Amino acid sequence: MPGQPVNRDRLLRRLTELAQIGRSENGGVTRPGFSPADLEARRYMVREAENSGLPITVDAAGNLWLGPRPHPGTTTLVLGSHLDTVVDAGPLDGVYGVVSALEAVENLTSLNLAHPVTSVAFANEEGALHPQPFWGSLAASGQLPTPTAAPTAYDGTLLRDALTRAGGNLDAIDQARLEPHQLLAYIELHIEQGPVLERERIPIGIVDAIVGRVQLEVELMGAAAHAGTTPMSGRFDALAAAAEIVLAVEDLPAADWCQVATIGRLEAAPNSPNTIAGLAHLTVDVRDADEGRLRQAASEAVRQIESVAQRRTVKASCTRAASSQPVLTDAALRRSIAAAAARRAVPTLTLTSGAGHDAQMMAAITPAAMIFVPSIGGVSHVPHEDTSPDDLVLGAQMLQDTALALTSHPGSLA
């Protein structure tokens, strides 16, 4: 039988109130990881969890646990996502999963369950750090690389200081690591961030795979010169080379190298209207659900960048800034989600996530799955990101029902 209903008013109230934290005049939300707005959102969630009598923990990586943190002697079901955002984001990416996870824990914690259930807001999922990624789920899953330089936060301060402000401890970062035997599974509820569910008029998506990603930082070094006095044949224009590279990267999916490819950031210097650009920086983002294709696409992107640079007589430097491997979600968890939906006669659709998520990292140490709800217009990372209230509540219900089924008796993932 389906479990008790989620508290609709509480769920939507929390989402509305959190959308005001980091809100800009145009309605967007800006909460980079470890920023004052991110810390305020974390304090908000702490107050809400404390009002429900739940234990609160911040681990060394800054991950916020709303409910009992997994520990030896337990096999805990973890539900969660993240509270941080990109610049000028919408109100739902990440935060919807955290709020819904807390809702499920509040409704299930008093039951006599075979496995404990808890919720987590992973730190800095959107990666507002440089030069190396620092994601809370990377630390929790034991995959955080040893820094080769001193990482800095969104505002240029050292990661060590930013992490301390969030309650973490860089010197004890290994203590954030979870062991597989402590975990039953990890499930993340999220807006789709794409158009498929809305187009197909299906309210619940069950994710079968999460694409991998390679992100390259590219620097093109030409020669700045006067725009009026320098002949076209004597130019070493870094921005013109960048323009060719933008189009070459865009063509990678059409040539079947990868699923999608994007250049989302381009900066030129000196960035003057009457000066030839002597320097250009850009990011290349390639994604695919197949690891081999992803690797080949990244290599092809580098080859084309070097080819353009050679032809235009500029120097090119390509550095792999971030990468993640594609992962398949757990088949038994997918069946559990489908069964929960069937009990309420809710239609579902299996689909692949084109965005990266904390579930991608957690899959390295425990069975992991994701539930999607429709995104209106298929958009995300923009102020007008939205999902209907009914779909938000239904997604939270599917998360809670699945969690109840998994934790009600031992061996539920067999």
Coordinates of C-alpha atoms in Angstrom, one line a residue:
M1 CA 0.0 0.0 0.0
P2 CA 1.2 3.6 -0.7
G3 CA 2.6 5.4 2.3
Q4 CA 1.2 8.6 4.0
P5 CA 1.0 11.7 1.8
V6 CA 3.7 14.3 1.9
N7 CA 2.9 17.6 3.5
R8 CA 2.2 19.7 0.4
D9 CA 2.0 23.0 2.1
R10 CA 5.2 22.5 4.0
L11 CA 7.1 21.3 0.9
L12 CA 6.0 24.3 -1.3
R13 CA 6.5 26.8 1.5
R14 CA 10.1 25.7 2.0
L15 CA 10.8 25.9 -1.7
T16 CA 9.2 29.4 -1.9
E17 CA 11.2 30.7 1.1
L18 CA 14.5 29.3 -0.1
A19 CA 13.9 30.9 -3.5
Q20 CA 14.2 34.3 -1.7
I21 CA 17.7 33.5 -0.4
G22 CA 20.2 34.9 -3.0
R23 CA 17.4 36.3 -5.1
S24 CA 18.3 39.0 -7.6
E25 CA 16.1 41.8 -9.0
N26 CA 15.3 39.9 -12.1
G27 CA 14.0 36.9 -10.1
G28 CA 17.1 34.7 -10.5
V29 CA 18.8 33.0 -7.6
T30 CA 22.6 33.2 -7.0
R31 CA 24.0 31.0 -4.2
P32 CA 27.5 29.9 -5.2
G33 CA 29.0 27.2 -2.9
F34 CA 30.1 28.6 0.5
S35 CA 28.9 32.1 -0.4
P36 CA 26.9 34.1 2.2
A37 CA 23.7 33.2 0.4
D38 CA 24.6 29.5 0.4
L39 CA 25.4 29.6 4.1
E40 CA 22.0 31.3 4.8
A41 CA 20.2 28.6 2.9
R42 CA 22.0 26.0 5.0
R43 CA 21.0 27.8 8.2
Y44 CA 17.4 27.8 6.9
M45 CA 17.4 24.0 6.4
V46 CA 19.0 23.5 9.8
R47 CA 16.2 25.5 11.5
E48 CA 13.6 23.5 9.6
A49 CA 15.2 20.1 10.6
E50 CA 15.6 21.2 14.2
N51 CA 11.9 22.1 14.4
S52 CA 11.2 18.5 13.5
G53 CA 13.6 17.2 16.1
L54 CA 16.2 15.8 13.7
P55 CA 19.9 15.5 14.5
I56 CA 22.1 17.9 12.4
T57 CA 25.7 17.3 11.4
V58 CA 28.1 19.1 9.1
D59 CA 31.0 16.8 8.0
A60 CA 34.5 17.9 7.2
A61 CA 33.6 18.5 3.5
G62 CA 30.8 20.8 4.5
N63 CA 28.1 18.4 3.6
L64 CA 25.0 19.1 5.7
W65 CA 23.3 16.1 7.1
L66 CA 19.6 16.6 8.1
G67 CA 19.0 13.4 10.1
P68 CA 21.5 10.8 11.3
R69 CA 24.7 10.7 9.4
P70 CA 25.6 7.1 8.2
H71 CA 28.0 5.4 10.6
P72 CA 29.4 1.9 11.3
G73 CA 26.8 -0.5 12.4
T74 CA 24.0 0.9 10.3
T75 CA 23.0 0.5 6.7
T76 CA 21.4 3.8 5.9
L77 CA 19.3 5.0 2.9
V78 CA 20.5 8.4 1.9
L79 CA 18.3 10.9 0.1
G80 CA 19.6 14.3 -1.0
S81 CA 21.0 16.8 -3.5
H82 CA 22.5 20.3 -3.1
L83 CA 21.5 23.9 -2.1
D84 CA 24.1 25.9 -4.0
T85 CA 23.4 27.3 -7.5
V86 CA 25.0 28.7 -10.5
V87 CA 24.9 32.5 -11.0
D88 CA 21.3 33.8 -11.8
A89 CA 19.8 30.3 -11.5
G90 CA 16.3 29.1 -11.0
P91 CA 14.6 28.2 -7.7
L92 CA 14.6 24.4 -8.0
D93 CA 17.8 22.9 -9.3
G94 CA 19.3 20.9 -6.4
V95 CA 17.3 22.5 -3.6
Y96 CA 14.1 20.6 -4.6
G97 CA 15.9 17.4 -4.0
V98 CA 17.1 18.5 -0.5
V99 CA 13.7 19.8 0.6
S100 CA 11.9 16.6 -0.6
A101 CA 14.5 14.5 1.1
L102 CA 14.0 16.3 4.4
E103 CA 10.2 15.9 3.9
A104 CA 10.6 12.1 3.5
V105 CA 12.9 11.8 6.5
E106 CA 10.5 13.8 8.7
N107 CA 7.6 11.5 7.7
L108 CA 9.5 8.2 8.0
T109 CA 11.8 8.7 11.0
S110 CA 9.2 7.8 13.6
L111 CA 8.4 4.4 11.9
N112 CA 9.9 1.1 12.9
L113 CA 12.2 0.8 9.8
A114 CA 14.7 -2.0 9.1
H115 CA 17.1 0.6 7.8
P116 CA 17.5 4.2 8.9
V117 CA 16.8 7.0 6.3
T118 CA 18.5 10.4 6.2
S119 CA 18.9 13.4 4.0
V120 CA 21.9 15.4 2.9
A121 CA 22.7 18.7 1.2
F122 CA 26.0 18.0 -0.5
A123 CA 28.4 21.0 -0.6
N124 CA 29.3 22.9 -3.7
E125 CA 27.8 20.7 -6.4
E126 CA 27.9 23.5 -8.9
G127 CA 31.6 23.8 -8.4
A128 CA 32.2 27.4 -7.5
L129 CA 35.9 26.8 -6.9
H130 CA 39.0 27.1 -8.9
P131 CA 41.4 25.6 -10.1
Q132 CA 40.2 22.2 -9.1
P133 CA 36.7 20.9 -8.4
F134 CA 35.7 20.4 -4.8
W135 CA 32.3 18.7 -4.5
G136 CA 31.0 17.4 -1.2
S137 CA 29.8 14.2 -2.9
L138 CA 33.3 13.6 -4.2
A139 CA 34.6 13.8 -0.6
A140 CA 31.8 11.6 0.7
S141 CA 32.5 8.9 -1.9
G142 CA 36.3 9.0 -1.4
Q143 CA 37.0 10.4 -4.8
L144 CA 38.3 13.9 -4.0
P145 CA 41.6 14.4 -5.7
T146 CA 44.6 15.8 -3.7
P147 CA 44.8 19.5 -4.6
T148 CA 47.8 20.4 -6.8
A149 CA 47.3 24.0 -6.0
A150 CA 45.4 25.9 -3.3
P151 CA 41.8 25.9 -4.4
T152 CA 39.9 29.1 -4.0
A153 CA 36.2 29.8 -3.4
Y154 CA 33.8 31.9 -5.5
D155 CA 35.1 35.2 -4.0
G156 CA 38.8 34.4 -4.3
T157 CA 39.3 33.3 -0.7
L158 CA 41.0 30.1 0.1
L159 CA 38.9 26.9 0.2
R160 CA 40.2 26.2 3.7
D161 CA 38.6 29.5 4.9
A162 CA 35.4 29.0 3.0
L163 CA 35.0 25.5 4.2
T164 CA 35.6 26.6 7.8
R165 CA 32.8 29.1 7.5
A166 CA 30.5 26.3 6.4
G167 CA 31.4 24.1 9.4
G168 CA 33.9 21.9 7.5
N169 CA 37.6 21.2 8.1
L170 CA 40.0 20.8 5.2
D171 CA 42.6 19.2 7.5
A172 CA 40.2 16.4 8.4
I173 CA 38.7 16.0 5.0
D174 CA 39.2 12.2 5.0
Q175 CA 36.6 12.0 7.8
A176 CA 33.9 13.0 5.4
R177 CA 34.4 9.7 3.5
L178 CA 31.6 7.2 3.8
E179 CA 32.2 3.4 3.6
P180 CA 30.0 1.2 1.3
H181 CA 29.0 -1.0 4.2
Q182 CA 27.3 2.0 5.9
L183 CA 25.0 2.6 3.0
L184 CA 21.9 0.9 1.7
A185 CA 21.6 3.2 -1.3
Y186 CA 21.4 6.8 -2.5
I187 CA 18.4 8.3 -4.3
E188 CA 18.2 11.8 -5.7
L189 CA 15.0 13.6 -6.7
H190 CA 15.6 16.4 -9.3
I191 CA 13.9 18.5 -11.9
E192 CA 14.6 17.0 -15.4
Q193 CA 16.3 20.2 -16.7
G194 CA 15.2 19.1 -20.2
P195 CA 12.1 18.9 -22.3
V196 CA 11.4 15.1 -22.5
L197 CA 8.9 14.6 -19.7
E198 CA 6.9 17.7 -20.5
R199 CA 6.8 16.8 -24.2
E200 CA 5.7 13.2 -23.5
R201 CA 3.3 14.4 -20.8
I202 CA 4.7 11.9 -18.3
P203 CA 5.0 13.1 -14.7
I204 CA 7.8 10.9 -13.4
G205 CA 11.1 10.0 -15.0
I206 CA 13.3 7.1 -13.9
V207 CA 16.9 7.8 -14.8
D208 CA 18.8 4.9 -16.4
A209 CA 22.2 6.6 -16.8
I210 CA 24.0 9.9 -16.1
V211 CA 26.2 11.2 -18.8
G212 CA 29.9 11.7 -18.3
R213 CA 31.6 15.1 -18.9
V214 CA 35.0 16.4 -19.9
Q215 CA 35.6 20.1 -19.4
L216 CA 38.6 21.7 -21.0
E217 CA 40.1 25.1 -20.3
V218 CA 41.6 26.6 -23.4
E219 CA 43.9 29.5 -23.7
L220 CA 44.7 31.1 -27.1
M221 CA 47.7 33.4 -27.3
G222 CA 48.0 35.6 -30.3
A223 CA 49.2 39.2 -30.5
A224 CA 47.2 42.3 -29.6
A225 CA 47.5 45.1 -32.3
H226 CA 45.7 48.1 -33.7
A227 CA 42.5 47.3 -35.4
G228 CA 42.9 49.9 -38.1
T229 CA 46.6 49.8 -38.9
T230 CA 47.4 46.1 -38.9
P231 CA 46.9 44.4 -42.3
M232 CA 44.6 41.4 -42.3
S233 CA 47.4 39.2 -43.5
G234 CA 49.6 40.1 -40.6
R235 CA 47.2 39.5 -37.7
F236 CA 47.4 36.9 -35.0
D237 CA 43.8 37.2 -33.8
A238 CA 43.1 35.0 -30.7
L239 CA 39.4 35.9 -30.8
A240 CA 39.0 34.9 -34.5
A241 CA 40.6 31.6 -33.7
A242 CA 38.2 31.2 -30.7
A243 CA 35.3 31.9 -33.1
E244 CA 36.3 29.0 -35.3
I245 CA 36.8 26.7 -32.3
V246 CA 33.3 27.6 -31.0
L247 CA 31.7 26.3 -34.3
A248 CA 34.0 23.3 -34.5
V249 CA 33.0 22.2 -31.0
E250 CA 29.3 22.7 -31.9
D251 CA 29.8 20.4 -34.8
L252 CA 31.1 17.5 -32.7
P253 CA 27.7 16.0 -31.9
A254 CA 26.6 16.3 -35.6
A255 CA 29.6 14.3 -36.6
D256 CA 28.6 11.7 -33.9
W257 CA 31.5 12.2 -31.6
C258 CA 29.4 12.8 -28.6
Q259 CA 25.9 13.5 -27.3
V260 CA 26.3 17.3 -26.7
A261 CA 29.2 19.8 -26.9
T262 CA 29.2 23.3 -25.7
I263 CA 31.4 26.4 -25.2
G264 CA 29.7 28.3 -22.5
R265 CA 32.4 30.8 -21.5
L266 CA 34.5 33.0 -23.8
E267 CA 36.7 35.9 -22.6
A268 CA 39.0 38.0 -24.8
A269 CA 41.7 40.5 -23.9
P270 CA 42.2 43.3 -24.1
N271 CA 38.5 43.3 -25.0
S272 CA 38.7 46.7 -26.7
P273 CA 36.6 47.7 -29.7
N274 CA 39.6 49.0 -31.7
T275 CA 42.2 46.4 -30.7
I276 CA 42.8 42.9 -32.1
A277 CA 42.4 40.4 -29.3
G278 CA 45.8 39.0 -28.3
L279 CA 44.4 36.5 -25.8
A280 CA 41.2 34.4 -25.5
H281 CA 40.1 32.0 -22.8
L282 CA 37.2 29.6 -23.3
T283 CA 35.7 26.4 -21.8
V284 CA 34.8 23.3 -23.8
D285 CA 32.2 21.0 -22.3
V286 CA 31.6 17.6 -24.0
R287 CA 29.2 15.0 -22.6
D288 CA 28.1 11.4 -23.5
A289 CA 26.7 8.4 -21.7
D290 CA 29.4 6.1 -23.2
E291 CA 32.9 6.4 -21.7
G292 CA 34.8 5.5 -24.9
R293 CA 32.9 8.0 -27.0
L294 CA 33.4 10.7 -24.3
R295 CA 37.2 10.1 -24.3
Q296 CA 37.4 10.2 -28.1
A297 CA 35.3 13.3 -28.3
A298 CA 37.6 15.1 -25.9
S299 CA 40.6 14.1 -27.9
E300 CA 38.9 15.3 -31.1
A301 CA 38.1 18.6 -29.5
V302 CA 41.8 19.1 -28.6
R303 CA 42.8 18.1 -32.1
Q304 CA 40.6 20.6 -33.7
I305 CA 41.6 23.4 -31.3
E306 CA 45.3 22.7 -32.2
S307 CA 44.5 22.6 -35.9
V308 CA 42.7 26.0 -35.8
A309 CA 45.5 27.5 -33.7
Q310 CA 48.2 26.3 -36.1
R311 CA 46.3 27.6 -39.2
R312 CA 45.8 31.0 -37.5
T313 CA 49.3 31.2 -36.1
V314 CA 48.3 31.5 -32.5
K315 CA 49.4 29.3 -29.6
A316 CA 46.9 27.0 -27.9
S317 CA 47.0 25.5 -24.4
C318 CA 44.4 22.9 -23.4
T319 CA 44.0 21.8 -19.8
R320 CA 41.4 19.2 -18.6
A321 CA 39.7 21.2 -15.8
A322 CA 37.1 18.6 -14.8
S323 CA 35.8 15.3 -15.8
S324 CA 33.3 12.7 -14.6
Q325 CA 32.6 9.2 -15.9
P326 CA 29.2 8.1 -17.2
V327 CA 27.3 5.9 -14.7
L328 CA 24.4 3.5 -14.9
T329 CA 21.9 3.8 -12.2
D330 CA 21.0 0.7 -10.1
A331 CA 18.5 -1.7 -11.8
A332 CA 17.0 -2.8 -8.5
L333 CA 16.4 0.8 -7.4
R334 CA 14.8 1.6 -10.7
R335 CA 12.4 -1.3 -10.2
S336 CA 11.6 0.0 -6.7
I337 CA 10.8 3.5 -8.1
A338 CA 8.7 2.0 -10.8
A339 CA 6.8 -0.2 -8.3
A340 CA 6.1 2.8 -6.1
A341 CA 4.7 4.7 -9.1
A342 CA 2.6 1.7 -10.1
R343 CA 1.0 1.5 -6.7
R344 CA -0.3 5.0 -7.2
A345 CA -1.0 4.5 -10.9
V346 CA 1.5 7.1 -11.9
P347 CA 2.9 6.9 -15.4
T348 CA 6.7 6.8 -15.7
L349 CA 9.3 7.1 -18.4
T350 CA 12.9 5.9 -18.5
L351 CA 15.4 8.5 -19.7
T352 CA 19.1 9.5 -19.5
S353 CA 20.3 12.5 -17.5
G354 CA 22.3 14.9 -19.7
A355 CA 23.4 16.8 -16.6
G356 CA 25.8 15.7 -13.9
H357 CA 24.5 15.1 -10.3
D358 CA 25.7 14.1 -6.9
A359 CA 24.2 10.6 -7.7
Q360 CA 27.0 10.2 -10.2
M361 CA 29.6 10.4 -7.5
M362 CA 27.7 8.4 -4.9
A363 CA 27.3 5.5 -7.4
A364 CA 31.0 4.7 -6.9
I365 CA 30.2 3.4 -3.4
T366 CA 26.6 2.5 -3.2
P367 CA 23.6 1.7 -5.5
A368 CA 22.3 5.0 -6.8
A369 CA 19.2 6.2 -8.6
M370 CA 17.4 9.3 -9.7
I371 CA 13.8 10.4 -10.0
F372 CA 13.0 13.3 -12.4
V373 CA 9.9 15.6 -12.6
P374 CA 9.1 17.7 -15.6
S375 CA 10.7 21.1 -16.2
I376 CA 8.3 23.6 -17.8
G377 CA 9.8 24.6 -21.1
G378 CA 12.6 22.2 -20.6
V379 CA 14.8 24.9 -19.1
S380 CA 17.1 25.1 -16.1
H381 CA 20.0 27.3 -14.8
V382 CA 17.9 30.3 -15.7
P383 CA 15.6 32.5 -13.6
H384 CA 12.4 31.2 -15.3
E385 CA 13.2 27.5 -14.4
D386 CA 9.9 26.1 -13.1
T387 CA 7.9 22.9 -12.4
S388 CA 4.2 22.8 -11.6
P389 CA 3.3 22.5 -7.8
D390 CA 1.4 19.3 -8.5
D391 CA 4.5 17.7 -10.2
L392 CA 6.7 18.9 -7.3
V393 CA 4.5 17.2 -4.8
L394 CA 4.1 14.1 -6.8
G395 CA 7.9 13.7 -7.2
A396 CA 8.4 14.1 -3.4
Q397 CA 5.7 11.5 -2.9
M398 CA 7.5 9.0 -5.2
L399 CA 10.7 9.6 -3.3
Q400 CA 9.1 9.0 0.0
D401 CA 7.1 6.0 -1.2
T402 CA 10.3 4.4 -2.6
A403 CA 12.3 5.2 0.5
L404 CA 9.6 3.5 2.7
A405 CA 9.5 0.4 0.5
L406 CA 13.3 0.1 0.7
T407 CA 13.7 0.6 4.4
S408 CA 10.7 -1.3 5.6
H409 CA 12.4 -4.7 5.6
P410 CA 15.9 -6.2 5.2
G411 CA 17.0 -7.3 1.8
S412 CA 14.8 -4.9 -0.1
L413 CA 17.4 -4.4 -2.8
A414 CA 17.8 -8.1 -3.6

